CSV table of C-alpha atoms in Angstrom, one decimal:
chain,number,residue,atom,x,y,z
E,1,VAL,CA,-52.7,15.6,96.6
E,2,PRO,CA,-54.1,16.6,100.1
E,3,LYS,CA,-55.7,19.9,101.0
E,4,THR,CA,-53.3,22.6,101.9
E,5,ALA,CA,-53.1,23.0,105.8
E,6,ARG,CA,-53.4,26.0,107.8
E,7,PRO,CA,-50.4,27.3,109.3
E,8,SER,CA,-49.9,27.5,113.2
E,9,ALA,CA,-48.7,30.2,115.2
E,10,THR,CA,-45.6,28.2,116.3
E,11,PRO,CA,-42.7,30.8,115.9
E,12,THR,CA,-40.4,29.9,113.2
E,13,ARG,CA,-36.6,29.4,113.6
E,14,SER,CA,-33.8,30.7,111.5
E,15,ALA,CA,-32.3,28.6,108.6
E,16,SER,CA,-28.9,28.5,110.5
E,17,ALA,CA,-30.4,27.2,113.6
E,18,THR,CA,-32.3,24.2,112.1
E,19,GLY,CA,-29.5,23.1,109.6
E,20,ASP,CA,-31.9,23.4,106.7
E,21,TRP,CA,-30.7,23.3,103.0
E,22,ILE,CA,-32.4,26.2,101.8
E,23,ARG,CA,-30.5,26.6,98.3
E,24,PHE,CA,-28.5,24.8,95.7
E,25,GLY,CA,-25.0,24.7,97.3
E,26,TYR,CA,-26.1,25.0,100.7
E,27,ASP,CA,-24.7,28.6,101.3
E,28,PRO,CA,-24.6,31.9,99.2
E,29,GLY,CA,-21.1,31.1,98.2
E,30,ARG,CA,-22.4,27.8,96.9
E,31,SER,CA,-19.8,25.8,98.6
E,32,GLY,CA,-21.7,22.4,98.7
E,33,VAL,CA,-20.8,21.8,102.1
E,34,ASN,CA,-23.2,21.2,105.0
E,35,PRO,CA,-21.2,21.9,108.1
E,36,SER,CA,-23.9,21.5,110.6
E,37,ASP,CA,-24.9,17.9,110.2
E,38,SER,CA,-22.4,15.0,110.9
E,39,SER,CA,-25.1,12.2,111.4
E,40,ILE,CA,-23.7,10.5,108.5
E,41,SER,CA,-19.9,9.9,108.8
E,42,LEU,CA,-17.2,7.7,107.2
E,43,GLY,CA,-17.6,5.4,110.0
E,44,ASN,CA,-21.4,4.7,109.2
E,45,VAL,CA,-22.0,5.7,105.7
E,46,SER,CA,-21.9,2.2,104.5
E,47,ARG,CA,-25.2,1.6,106.6
E,48,LEU,CA,-27.4,3.9,104.3
E,49,HIS,CA,-30.3,2.2,102.6
E,50,ARG,CA,-33.4,3.6,100.6
E,51,LEU,CA,-36.3,4.7,102.7
E,52,TRP,CA,-38.7,5.9,100.2
E,53,THR,CA,-39.1,6.9,96.5
E,54,ARG,CA,-41.7,9.2,95.2
E,55,HIS,CA,-42.6,9.1,91.6
E,56,LEU,CA,-43.5,12.8,90.0
E,57,PRO,CA,-45.1,13.6,86.6
E,58,SER,CA,-41.8,15.5,85.4
E,59,ASP,CA,-38.3,15.0,86.2
E,60,PRO,CA,-36.8,17.5,88.8
E,61,ASP,CA,-33.6,18.5,86.8
E,62,GLY,CA,-31.8,20.1,89.6
E,63,SER,CA,-31.3,19.8,93.4
E,64,PRO,CA,-34.2,19.8,96.0
E,65,ILE,CA,-34.2,22.0,99.3
E,66,LEU,CA,-35.4,21.2,102.6
E,67,LEU,CA,-36.7,23.1,105.7
E,68,ARG,CA,-36.9,21.1,109.0
E,69,GLY,CA,-39.6,21.2,111.8
E,70,LEU,CA,-42.3,23.4,110.0
E,71,PRO,CA,-45.3,23.9,111.9
E,72,PHE,CA,-48.2,22.0,110.4
E,73,PRO,CA,-51.7,21.1,112.3
E,74,GLY,CA,-50.9,18.2,114.2
E,75,GLY,CA,-47.1,18.6,114.6
E,76,GLN,CA,-44.0,19.6,112.9
E,77,ARG,CA,-42.8,18.4,109.6
E,78,ASP,CA,-39.7,18.3,107.5
E,79,VAL,CA,-40.7,19.8,103.9
E,80,LEU,CA,-38.5,18.9,100.5
E,81,TYR,CA,-39.1,21.1,97.9
E,82,ALA,CA,-38.2,20.4,94.1
E,83,THR,CA,-39.0,22.3,90.9
E,84,THR,CA,-39.7,19.9,87.8
E,85,ARG,CA,-38.8,20.5,84.3
E,86,ASP,CA,-42.5,21.2,83.4
E,87,GLY,CA,-42.6,24.1,85.9
E,88,HIS,CA,-44.1,22.5,88.9
E,89,LEU,CA,-43.1,23.3,92.4
E,90,PHE,CA,-43.7,20.0,94.8
E,91,ALA,CA,-43.8,20.0,98.4
E,92,LEU,CA,-42.8,16.5,99.9
E,93,ASP,CA,-43.0,15.1,103.3
E,94,ALA,CA,-39.3,14.4,103.9
E,95,ARG,CA,-40.1,11.5,106.2
E,96,THR,CA,-42.5,9.7,103.9
E,97,GLY,CA,-42.1,11.2,100.4
E,98,ASP,CA,-46.0,12.1,100.2
E,99,VAL,CA,-47.1,15.1,98.4
E,100,ILE,CA,-48.1,17.9,100.4
E,101,TRP,CA,-49.0,20.4,97.7
E,102,SER,CA,-47.8,21.4,94.4
E,103,ARG,CA,-48.0,24.3,92.2
E,104,GLN,CA,-47.6,25.0,88.4
E,105,PRO,CA,-47.4,28.6,86.7
E,106,LYS,CA,-47.8,27.4,83.1
E,107,GLY,CA,-45.6,28.6,80.4
E,108,PRO,CA,-44.1,27.7,76.8
E,109,ARG,CA,-41.0,25.8,77.5
E,110,ILE,CA,-38.9,24.2,80.6
E,111,THR,CA,-36.6,25.0,83.5
E,112,THR,CA,-33.8,23.3,84.8
E,113,SER,CA,-33.7,25.5,87.9
E,114,SER,CA,-34.1,24.7,91.9
E,115,PRO,CA,-36.1,26.7,94.3
E,116,VAL,CA,-34.8,28.5,97.2
E,117,ALA,CA,-36.4,29.4,100.6
E,118,ASP,CA,-36.0,32.7,103.0
E,119,LEU,CA,-34.0,32.7,106.0
E,120,ALA,CA,-37.2,33.1,108.3
E,121,ARG,CA,-38.3,29.7,106.7
E,122,ARG,CA,-41.8,31.1,105.8
E,123,ARG,CA,-41.4,31.5,102.0
E,124,VAL,CA,-40.4,29.4,99.2
E,125,PHE,CA,-39.5,30.8,95.8
E,126,ALA,CA,-39.5,29.3,92.4
E,127,TYR,CA,-39.5,30.0,88.6
E,128,GLY,CA,-42.5,29.8,86.5
E,129,LEU,CA,-42.6,29.1,82.9
E,130,ASP,CA,-44.3,32.2,82.6
E,131,GLY,CA,-41.1,34.3,82.8
E,132,ARG,CA,-41.8,35.1,86.5
E,133,LEU,CA,-40.4,34.6,89.9
E,134,HIS,CA,-43.1,33.2,92.2
E,135,GLN,CA,-43.6,33.3,96.2
E,136,TYR,CA,-45.2,30.7,98.1
E,137,ASP,CA,-46.1,30.1,101.8
E,138,ALA,CA,-43.9,27.3,102.9
E,139,VAL,CA,-46.4,25.3,104.7
E,140,THR,CA,-49.9,26.0,103.0
E,141,GLY,CA,-48.4,26.4,99.2
E,142,ARG,CA,-50.3,29.7,98.9
E,143,GLU,CA,-49.0,32.0,96.4
E,144,ILE,CA,-48.3,35.6,97.7
E,145,ARG,CA,-49.4,37.9,94.8
E,146,SER,CA,-48.7,41.2,96.5
E,147,GLY,CA,-46.0,43.7,97.2
E,148,GLY,CA,-44.7,43.6,93.5
E,149,TRP,CA,-44.8,39.6,93.2
E,150,PRO,CA,-44.7,37.8,91.1
E,151,VAL,CA,-41.4,39.5,89.7
E,152,LEU,CA,-40.7,39.5,86.1
E,153,ILE,CA,-37.3,37.7,85.0
E,154,THR,CA,-37.5,37.5,81.4
E,155,ARG,CA,-39.6,39.2,78.7
E,156,MET,CA,-38.9,36.2,76.2
E,157,PRO,CA,-39.7,32.8,77.8
E,158,ARG,CA,-39.8,31.3,74.7
E,159,THR,CA,-36.3,31.6,73.6
E,160,GLU,CA,-34.8,32.7,77.1
E,161,LYS,CA,-34.5,30.2,79.8
E,162,GLU,CA,-34.0,30.0,83.6
E,163,SER,CA,-31.3,27.4,83.7
E,164,SER,CA,-29.6,28.1,86.9
E,165,ASP,CA,-30.7,27.4,90.5
E,166,LEU,CA,-32.2,30.4,92.6
E,167,ASN,CA,-30.0,32.1,95.2
E,168,ILE,CA,-30.7,34.3,98.2
E,169,ALA,CA,-28.7,36.4,100.5
E,170,GLY,CA,-29.0,39.6,102.2
E,171,GLY,CA,-32.6,39.8,101.8
E,172,ARG,CA,-32.2,39.6,97.9
E,173,LEU,CA,-33.0,36.5,95.7
E,174,TYR,CA,-31.1,36.3,92.4
E,175,ALA,CA,-32.1,34.6,89.2
E,176,THR,CA,-30.2,34.2,86.1
E,177,THR,CA,-31.2,33.7,82.3
E,178,SER,CA,-29.7,31.8,79.2
E,179,GLY,CA,-30.9,30.4,76.1
E,180,TYR,CA,-32.5,26.8,75.4
E,181,LEU,CA,-30.6,23.9,73.6
E,182,GLY,CA,-29.8,25.1,70.2
E,183,ASP,CA,-29.1,28.7,71.2
E,184,ALA,CA,-32.1,30.1,69.2
E,185,PRO,CA,-32.3,33.9,69.5
E,186,PRO,CA,-33.3,36.1,70.8
E,187,TYR,CA,-31.8,35.9,74.3
E,188,GLN,CA,-29.2,37.4,76.5
E,189,GLY,CA,-27.8,36.3,79.7
E,190,HIS,CA,-28.7,38.6,82.5
E,191,VAL,CA,-29.0,38.9,86.4
E,192,VAL,CA,-31.9,39.7,87.9
E,193,SER,CA,-31.9,40.8,91.8
E,194,VAL,CA,-35.1,41.0,93.7
E,195,ASP,CA,-35.7,42.6,97.0
E,196,GLU,CA,-37.6,39.9,99.0
E,197,ALA,CA,-39.5,42.3,101.1
E,198,THR,CA,-40.8,44.7,98.1
E,199,GLY,CA,-40.6,42.7,95.0
E,200,ARG,CA,-38.7,45.4,93.6
E,201,SER,CA,-35.7,44.3,91.0
E,202,LEU,CA,-32.6,45.3,89.4
E,203,ALA,CA,-31.2,43.8,86.2
E,204,PHE,CA,-27.5,43.5,84.6
E,205,ASN,CA,-27.3,42.2,81.0
E,206,SER,CA,-24.2,40.7,80.1
E,207,LEU,CA,-24.7,42.1,76.6
E,208,CYS,CA,-25.8,45.8,76.2
E,209,SER,CA,-24.6,46.0,80.0
E,210,ASN,CA,-25.6,50.0,79.7
E,211,VAL,CA,-29.3,49.1,79.5
E,212,ARG,CA,-30.3,48.5,83.3
E,213,HIS,CA,-33.7,46.9,82.9
E,214,VAL,CA,-34.7,43.2,81.6
E,215,LEU,CA,-34.1,43.3,77.9
E,216,GLY,CA,-36.9,42.7,75.5
E,217,PRO,CA,-36.8,41.5,72.1
E,218,GLY,CA,-35.1,43.8,69.6
E,219,GLU,CA,-33.6,46.0,72.3
E,220,CYS,CA,-30.0,44.5,71.8
E,221,SER,CA,-28.4,43.4,68.9
E,222,ALA,CA,-25.9,41.2,70.7
E,223,GLN,CA,-27.1,37.7,71.3
E,224,ARG,CA,-26.2,34.6,73.7
E,225,SER,CA,-23.7,35.4,76.6
E,226,GLY,CA,-26.1,33.0,78.7
E,227,ILE,CA,-25.6,32.7,82.3
E,228,TRP,CA,-26.6,29.1,82.5
E,229,ALA,CA,-24.1,27.3,85.2
E,230,ARG,CA,-25.8,25.1,87.7
E,231,ALA,CA,-24.9,28.1,90.6
E,232,GLY,CA,-26.0,30.7,88.5
E,233,ALA,CA,-25.2,33.9,90.9
E,234,VAL,CA,-22.7,33.1,93.6
E,235,VAL,CA,-22.7,35.8,96.3
E,236,ASP,CA,-19.6,36.4,98.7
E,237,ALA,CA,-21.2,36.3,102.1
E,238,ALA,CA,-18.4,38.5,103.6
E,239,THR,CA,-18.8,41.2,101.0
E,240,GLY,CA,-22.3,40.8,99.5
E,241,ASP,CA,-20.5,40.9,96.0
E,242,VAL,CA,-22.0,38.9,93.2
E,243,PHE,CA,-20.0,36.7,91.0
E,244,VAL,CA,-21.3,35.1,87.6
E,245,THR,CA,-19.8,33.7,84.7
E,246,THR,CA,-21.2,34.3,80.9
E,247,GLY,CA,-21.1,31.8,78.2
E,248,ASN,CA,-20.2,32.3,74.4
E,249,GLY,CA,-21.1,35.8,73.0
E,250,PRO,CA,-19.4,39.0,71.8
E,251,TYR,CA,-16.9,40.8,74.0
E,252,ASP,CA,-15.8,44.2,73.7
E,253,ALA,CA,-15.6,45.7,77.2
E,254,ASP,CA,-11.8,45.9,76.6
E,255,ARG,CA,-12.2,48.4,74.1
E,256,GLY,CA,-15.1,50.5,75.8
E,257,GLY,CA,-18.1,48.4,74.9
E,258,HIS,CA,-20.5,47.1,76.9
E,259,ASP,CA,-20.4,43.3,76.0
E,260,TYR,CA,-19.2,40.7,78.6
E,261,GLY,CA,-19.3,37.2,76.9
E,262,ASP,CA,-17.1,34.5,78.2
E,263,SER,CA,-16.3,36.4,81.4
E,264,VAL,CA,-16.3,36.1,85.2
E,265,LEU,CA,-17.9,39.4,86.6
E,266,ARG,CA,-17.9,40.6,90.0
E,267,LEU,CA,-21.1,42.7,90.5
E,268,ASP,CA,-22.2,45.4,93.3
E,269,SER,CA,-24.9,43.8,95.3
E,270,ARG,CA,-26.9,47.3,95.7
E,271,THR,CA,-26.7,48.1,92.1
E,272,LEU,CA,-25.3,45.1,90.1
E,273,ARG,CA,-22.7,47.6,88.5
E,274,VAL,CA,-19.6,45.8,86.9
E,275,LEU,CA,-16.8,46.3,90.2
E,276,ASP,CA,-14.2,43.9,88.5
E,277,SER,CA,-13.9,41.4,85.5
E,278,TYR,CA,-11.9,38.6,84.1
E,279,THR,CA,-11.9,37.5,80.5
E,280,PRO,CA,-9.2,34.9,79.2
E,281,SER,CA,-7.2,35.9,76.6
E,282,ASP,CA,-8.4,33.1,74.3
E,283,TYR,CA,-11.7,34.2,74.5
E,284,ARG,CA,-12.1,34.4,70.9
E,285,THR,CA,-11.5,30.7,70.5
E,286,LEU,CA,-13.8,29.8,73.2
E,287,ASP,CA,-16.6,31.4,71.4
E,288,ALA,CA,-15.7,30.3,67.9
E,289,ASN,CA,-15.4,26.6,69.2
E,290,ASP,CA,-18.5,26.6,71.6
E,291,VAL,CA,-16.3,26.1,74.6
E,292,ASP,CA,-18.1,28.1,76.9
E,293,LEU,CA,-16.2,29.7,80.0
E,294,GLY,CA,-19.7,30.0,81.7
E,295,SER,CA,-20.3,26.2,81.9
E,296,THR,CA,-19.6,26.4,85.7
E,297,ALA,CA,-19.8,29.2,88.0
E,298,PRO,CA,-16.7,30.7,90.1
E,299,ALA,CA,-16.1,28.6,93.3
E,300,LEU,CA,-15.0,30.9,95.8
E,301,LEU,CA,-11.9,30.0,98.2
E,302,PRO,CA,-12.0,30.9,102.1
E,303,ARG,CA,-9.3,33.4,102.9
E,304,MET,CA,-5.9,32.2,102.6
E,305,PRO,CA,-3.9,34.2,105.1
E,306,ARG,CA,-0.5,33.2,104.0
E,307,SER,CA,-1.3,33.8,100.5
E,308,ARG,CA,0.1,37.0,98.6
E,309,THR,CA,-3.6,36.9,97.2
E,310,PRO,CA,-5.8,35.7,100.2
E,311,LEU,CA,-9.0,35.9,98.5
E,312,MET,CA,-9.4,33.9,95.3
E,313,LEU,CA,-11.6,31.9,93.1
E,314,VAL,CA,-11.3,28.9,90.7
E,315,GLN,CA,-13.1,29.2,87.4
E,316,GLY,CA,-13.6,26.0,85.4
E,317,GLY,CA,-15.1,25.7,81.7
E,318,LYS,CA,-16.0,23.4,78.8
E,319,ASP,CA,-12.2,23.7,77.8
E,320,ALA,CA,-11.2,21.2,80.7
E,321,LYS,CA,-9.3,24.1,82.2
E,322,LEU,CA,-9.2,25.4,86.0
E,323,ARG,CA,-8.3,29.2,86.1
E,324,LEU,CA,-6.9,30.4,89.7
E,325,ILE,CA,-8.0,34.2,90.1
E,326,ASN,CA,-7.2,36.6,92.4
E,327,ARG,CA,-10.9,38.0,93.2
E,328,GLN,CA,-9.6,41.2,94.5
E,329,ASN,CA,-7.8,42.3,91.2
E,330,MET,CA,-9.4,39.7,88.8
E,331,SER,CA,-8.0,40.9,85.3
E,332,GLY,CA,-4.4,41.3,87.3
E,333,ARG,CA,-3.9,44.6,85.6
E,334,GLY,CA,-5.8,47.1,87.7
E,335,GLY,CA,-9.5,46.8,87.2
E,336,PRO,CA,-12.2,45.3,84.3
E,337,GLY,CA,-11.8,46.0,80.9
E,338,HIS,CA,-8.5,43.7,80.3
E,339,VAL,CA,-8.3,40.3,79.1
E,340,GLY,CA,-5.9,37.5,80.9
E,341,GLY,CA,-4.2,38.1,84.3
E,342,GLU,CA,-5.4,34.8,85.9
E,343,LEU,CA,-2.8,33.5,88.7
E,344,GLU,CA,-2.8,30.1,87.1
E,345,ILE,CA,-4.1,27.7,84.6
E,346,VAL,CA,-4.1,23.9,85.0
E,347,ASP,CA,-5.7,20.9,83.3
E,348,SER,CA,-8.6,20.1,85.4
E,349,GLY,CA,-7.8,16.3,84.8
E,350,VAL,CA,-11.6,15.2,84.5
E,351,CYS,CA,-12.4,16.7,81.1
E,352,GLY,CA,-15.0,19.2,80.6
E,353,ILE,CA,-16.8,20.8,83.7
E,354,TYR,CA,-20.5,21.5,83.7
E,355,THR,CA,-21.1,21.2,87.4
E,356,GLN,CA,-20.2,23.4,90.2
E,357,PRO,CA,-17.3,22.6,92.3
E,358,ALA,CA,-17.3,22.1,96.2
E,359,VAL,CA,-14.8,23.8,98.6
E,360,TRP,CA,-14.1,22.5,101.8
E,361,THR,CA,-11.8,23.3,104.8
E,362,ASP,CA,-11.0,19.9,106.4
E,363,PRO,CA,-10.5,19.4,110.4
E,364,ARG,CA,-6.6,19.9,109.8
E,365,GLY,CA,-7.4,23.5,108.1
E,366,ARG,CA,-6.4,22.1,104.6
E,367,VAL,CA,-8.4,23.9,101.5
E,368,TRP,CA,-9.9,21.2,99.1
E,369,LEU,CA,-11.7,21.8,95.8
E,370,PHE,CA,-13.7,18.8,94.3
E,371,VAL,CA,-14.3,19.1,90.8
E,372,SER,CA,-16.7,17.0,88.7
E,373,GLY,CA,-16.0,16.8,85.0
E,374,THR,CA,-17.4,14.7,82.0
E,375,CYS,CA,-14.9,11.9,82.5
E,376,GLY,CA,-14.3,11.8,86.3
E,377,LEU,CA,-14.0,13.5,89.6
E,378,ALA,CA,-10.9,15.1,91.2
E,379,GLY,CA,-9.8,16.4,94.5
E,380,TYR,CA,-7.4,19.3,94.5
E,381,GLN,CA,-5.9,20.9,97.7
E,382,VAL,CA,-5.1,24.7,97.3
E,383,LEU,CA,-1.4,25.1,98.5
E,384,THR,CA,0.7,28.2,99.4
E,385,ASP,CA,4.6,28.0,99.2
E,386,ALA,CA,7.3,30.0,101.3
E,387,SER,CA,6.9,32.9,99.0
E,388,GLY,CA,3.3,33.3,99.5
E,389,ARG,CA,2.1,31.9,95.9
E,390,SER,CA,-0.8,30.1,95.9
E,391,HIS,CA,-1.8,27.2,93.4
E,392,LEU,CA,-3.9,24.1,92.8
E,393,HIS,CA,-2.3,20.4,93.7
E,394,LEU,CA,-4.0,17.3,92.3
E,395,GLU,CA,-4.3,15.0,95.1
E,396,TRP,CA,-6.4,12.4,93.4
E,397,LYS,CA,-9.1,11.6,90.7
E,398,THR,CA,-11.3,8.9,89.8
E,399,GLY,CA,-12.7,7.7,86.5
E,400,ASP,CA,-16.5,8.0,87.3
E,401,GLU,CA,-18.4,8.8,84.3
E,402,GLU,CA,-20.2,12.2,84.3
E,403,PRO,CA,-20.7,12.9,87.9
E,404,THR,CA,-23.0,15.7,89.0
E,405,SER,CA,-22.0,18.9,91.4
E,406,PRO,CA,-20.5,17.1,94.4
E,407,ILE,CA,-21.7,18.1,98.1
E,408,LEU,CA,-19.8,17.2,101.4
E,409,ALA,CA,-21.6,16.6,105.0
E,410,GLY,CA,-20.2,15.0,108.0
E,411,GLY,CA,-16.5,14.5,106.5
E,412,VAL,CA,-18.2,12.4,103.6
E,413,LEU,CA,-18.2,13.6,99.8
E,414,PHE,CA,-21.5,12.7,97.9
E,415,VAL,CA,-21.9,12.5,94.0
E,416,GLN,CA,-24.6,11.3,91.8
E,417,LEU,CA,-24.0,9.4,88.6
E,418,SER,CA,-26.7,7.8,86.3
E,419,GLY,CA,-27.6,5.0,88.0
E,420,ALA,CA,-26.2,5.4,91.5
E,421,VAL,CA,-25.3,7.8,94.4
E,422,LEU,CA,-21.6,7.5,95.5
E,423,ALA,CA,-20.1,8.2,98.9
E,424,ILE,CA,-16.5,9.0,99.0
E,425,ASP,CA,-13.6,9.6,101.4
E,426,PRO,CA,-12.8,13.3,100.3
E,427,THR,CA,-8.7,13.2,101.4
E,428,THR,CA,-8.4,9.7,99.2
E,429,GLY,CA,-10.8,9.7,96.4
E,430,ARG,CA,-11.8,6.0,97.8
E,431,HIS,CA,-15.4,4.9,97.2
E,432,VAL,CA,-16.9,4.1,100.6
E,433,TRP,CA,-20.8,3.1,99.5
E,434,SER,CA,-23.0,3.2,96.6
E,435,SER,CA,-26.9,3.2,96.3
E,436,ALA,CA,-26.5,0.7,93.6
E,437,ASP,CA,-25.8,-2.1,96.0
E,438,SER,CA,-28.6,-4.3,96.7
E,439,ARG,CA,-28.4,-3.7,100.4
E,440,ALA,CA,-28.7,0.0,99.8
E,441,GLY,CA,-31.9,0.0,97.7
E,442,GLY,CA,-30.6,-0.5,94.1
E,443,THR,CA,-30.1,1.8,91.3
E,444,ILE,CA,-31.4,5.0,90.7
E,445,GLY,CA,-32.5,6.8,87.3
E,446,ASP,CA,-30.2,8.6,84.7
E,447,VAL,CA,-28.9,12.2,85.9
E,448,HIS,CA,-28.5,15.4,84.0
E,449,TRP,CA,-28.0,18.4,86.4
E,450,GLN,CA,-29.3,16.7,89.6
E,451,SER,CA,-27.2,16.5,92.6
E,452,PRO,CA,-27.9,15.4,96.1
E,453,ILE,CA,-28.6,16.8,99.4
E,454,VAL,CA,-27.8,15.9,103.0
E,455,VAL,CA,-29.9,17.0,106.1
E,456,GLY,CA,-31.0,15.6,109.3
E,457,GLY,CA,-29.1,12.5,108.7
E,458,ARG,CA,-30.7,11.8,105.3
E,459,LEU,CA,-29.6,11.8,101.7
E,460,TYR,CA,-32.0,13.0,99.0
E,461,VAL,CA,-31.7,12.6,95.5
E,462,CYS,CA,-33.8,13.2,92.2
E,463,ASP,CA,-33.3,11.6,88.5
E,464,GLU,CA,-34.4,11.7,85.1
E,465,SER,CA,-36.8,8.9,86.0
E,466,HIS,CA,-39.0,11.6,87.6
E,467,ASP,CA,-38.3,10.1,91.0
E,468,VAL,CA,-37.1,11.4,94.3
E,469,THR,CA,-35.3,9.1,96.5
E,470,ALA,CA,-34.6,9.3,100.4
E,471,TYR,CA,-31.7,7.3,102.0
E,472,GLY,CA,-31.3,7.1,105.8
E,473,LEU,CA,-29.5,5.1,108.6
E,474,PRO,CA,-31.1,2.0,110.3
């Protein structure tokens, strides 16, 4: 690994001006759509080919992020950042795949999280296996250990895991926790919100939610209710409200209690207090059969002006259902503390959902939802009838085996499978390119939580073989 470089005095640009991919899902709402890059299109995607592959000491079990045109001595560089399962944060030259620097706060277990960058493009944040959120200079990799940093995320790193990808919005970072494979206690799902400037944090615990700090061992008798979906905390950019979905665990909020297992929660960004909630009426069955609602996070739909419920979200789950929910009245009965109340429940058509859906408004103004499940990928349109009732309409589905979270750029839908990255026509579901084609560079390794990104006319993917691979046009 080369010595870290000294930063130059070149002014930084905002992420929105440069088309960076600074977080999983591209934007705070995790839409999965890069609207500023049309270099790759349906007309030329068949010409994508492998540019380089970099082998790392452990697999990055998530998505990379990328900052373009960072100021280094000798010129600007595009830099790709990825967190590996053993807690390394790697900075790679996006043109060559060369390692620029790496850092590894050590701890007892693993993480499947992805890093996040600040909007000023000066800092990169990553979870460390020591149970803390760490802050690094984006160019030099120097850790900033002042102003409250690093920040405590969990007091139980041996049993409480940072599974989900980090988010950033409105000057605050968001991390969530769950348990490790096997659900060994003690752990509780919680959200930690961190002020980027000061390092001051707030906590919301999905169990014992009346306790306002990060729980320690023995502080809450209830267990589980992990927040482990790929997207973790989803932020509504218009209101700043934070949406999370919890996994299996006790629920008693409808009886005046403080436990929110198997629930979708809308939290105030300033206080992390519950503003509204949705809990399916069959929550006991979900819990008893290990059919987590929280296997995926809410997919926020854009405003639908013709709808009686113009602001909605879609919530999937292990049970292979999609629930359409009014996010202005999630329980449908006047506020949190009630069960049921969804606008619609439909079969996903793709089996259990462990990924984050992508939400796209096409050039004709039609709103699409793309959902990956354990037995395929589906494209839905969100339609509104003459009476103002909105619903999901299945347009197409494929039989691709366990695709990861889909993303979209340049009017092309990309999804990753074990062995290949696919490019798909988002309006028909037709495959238009595969990285497994020998002309594209051949197969990639298996995948778990990984998903691709598209920035600056290049496609970047990670896999379980410890590899990061870049594809580009001739």
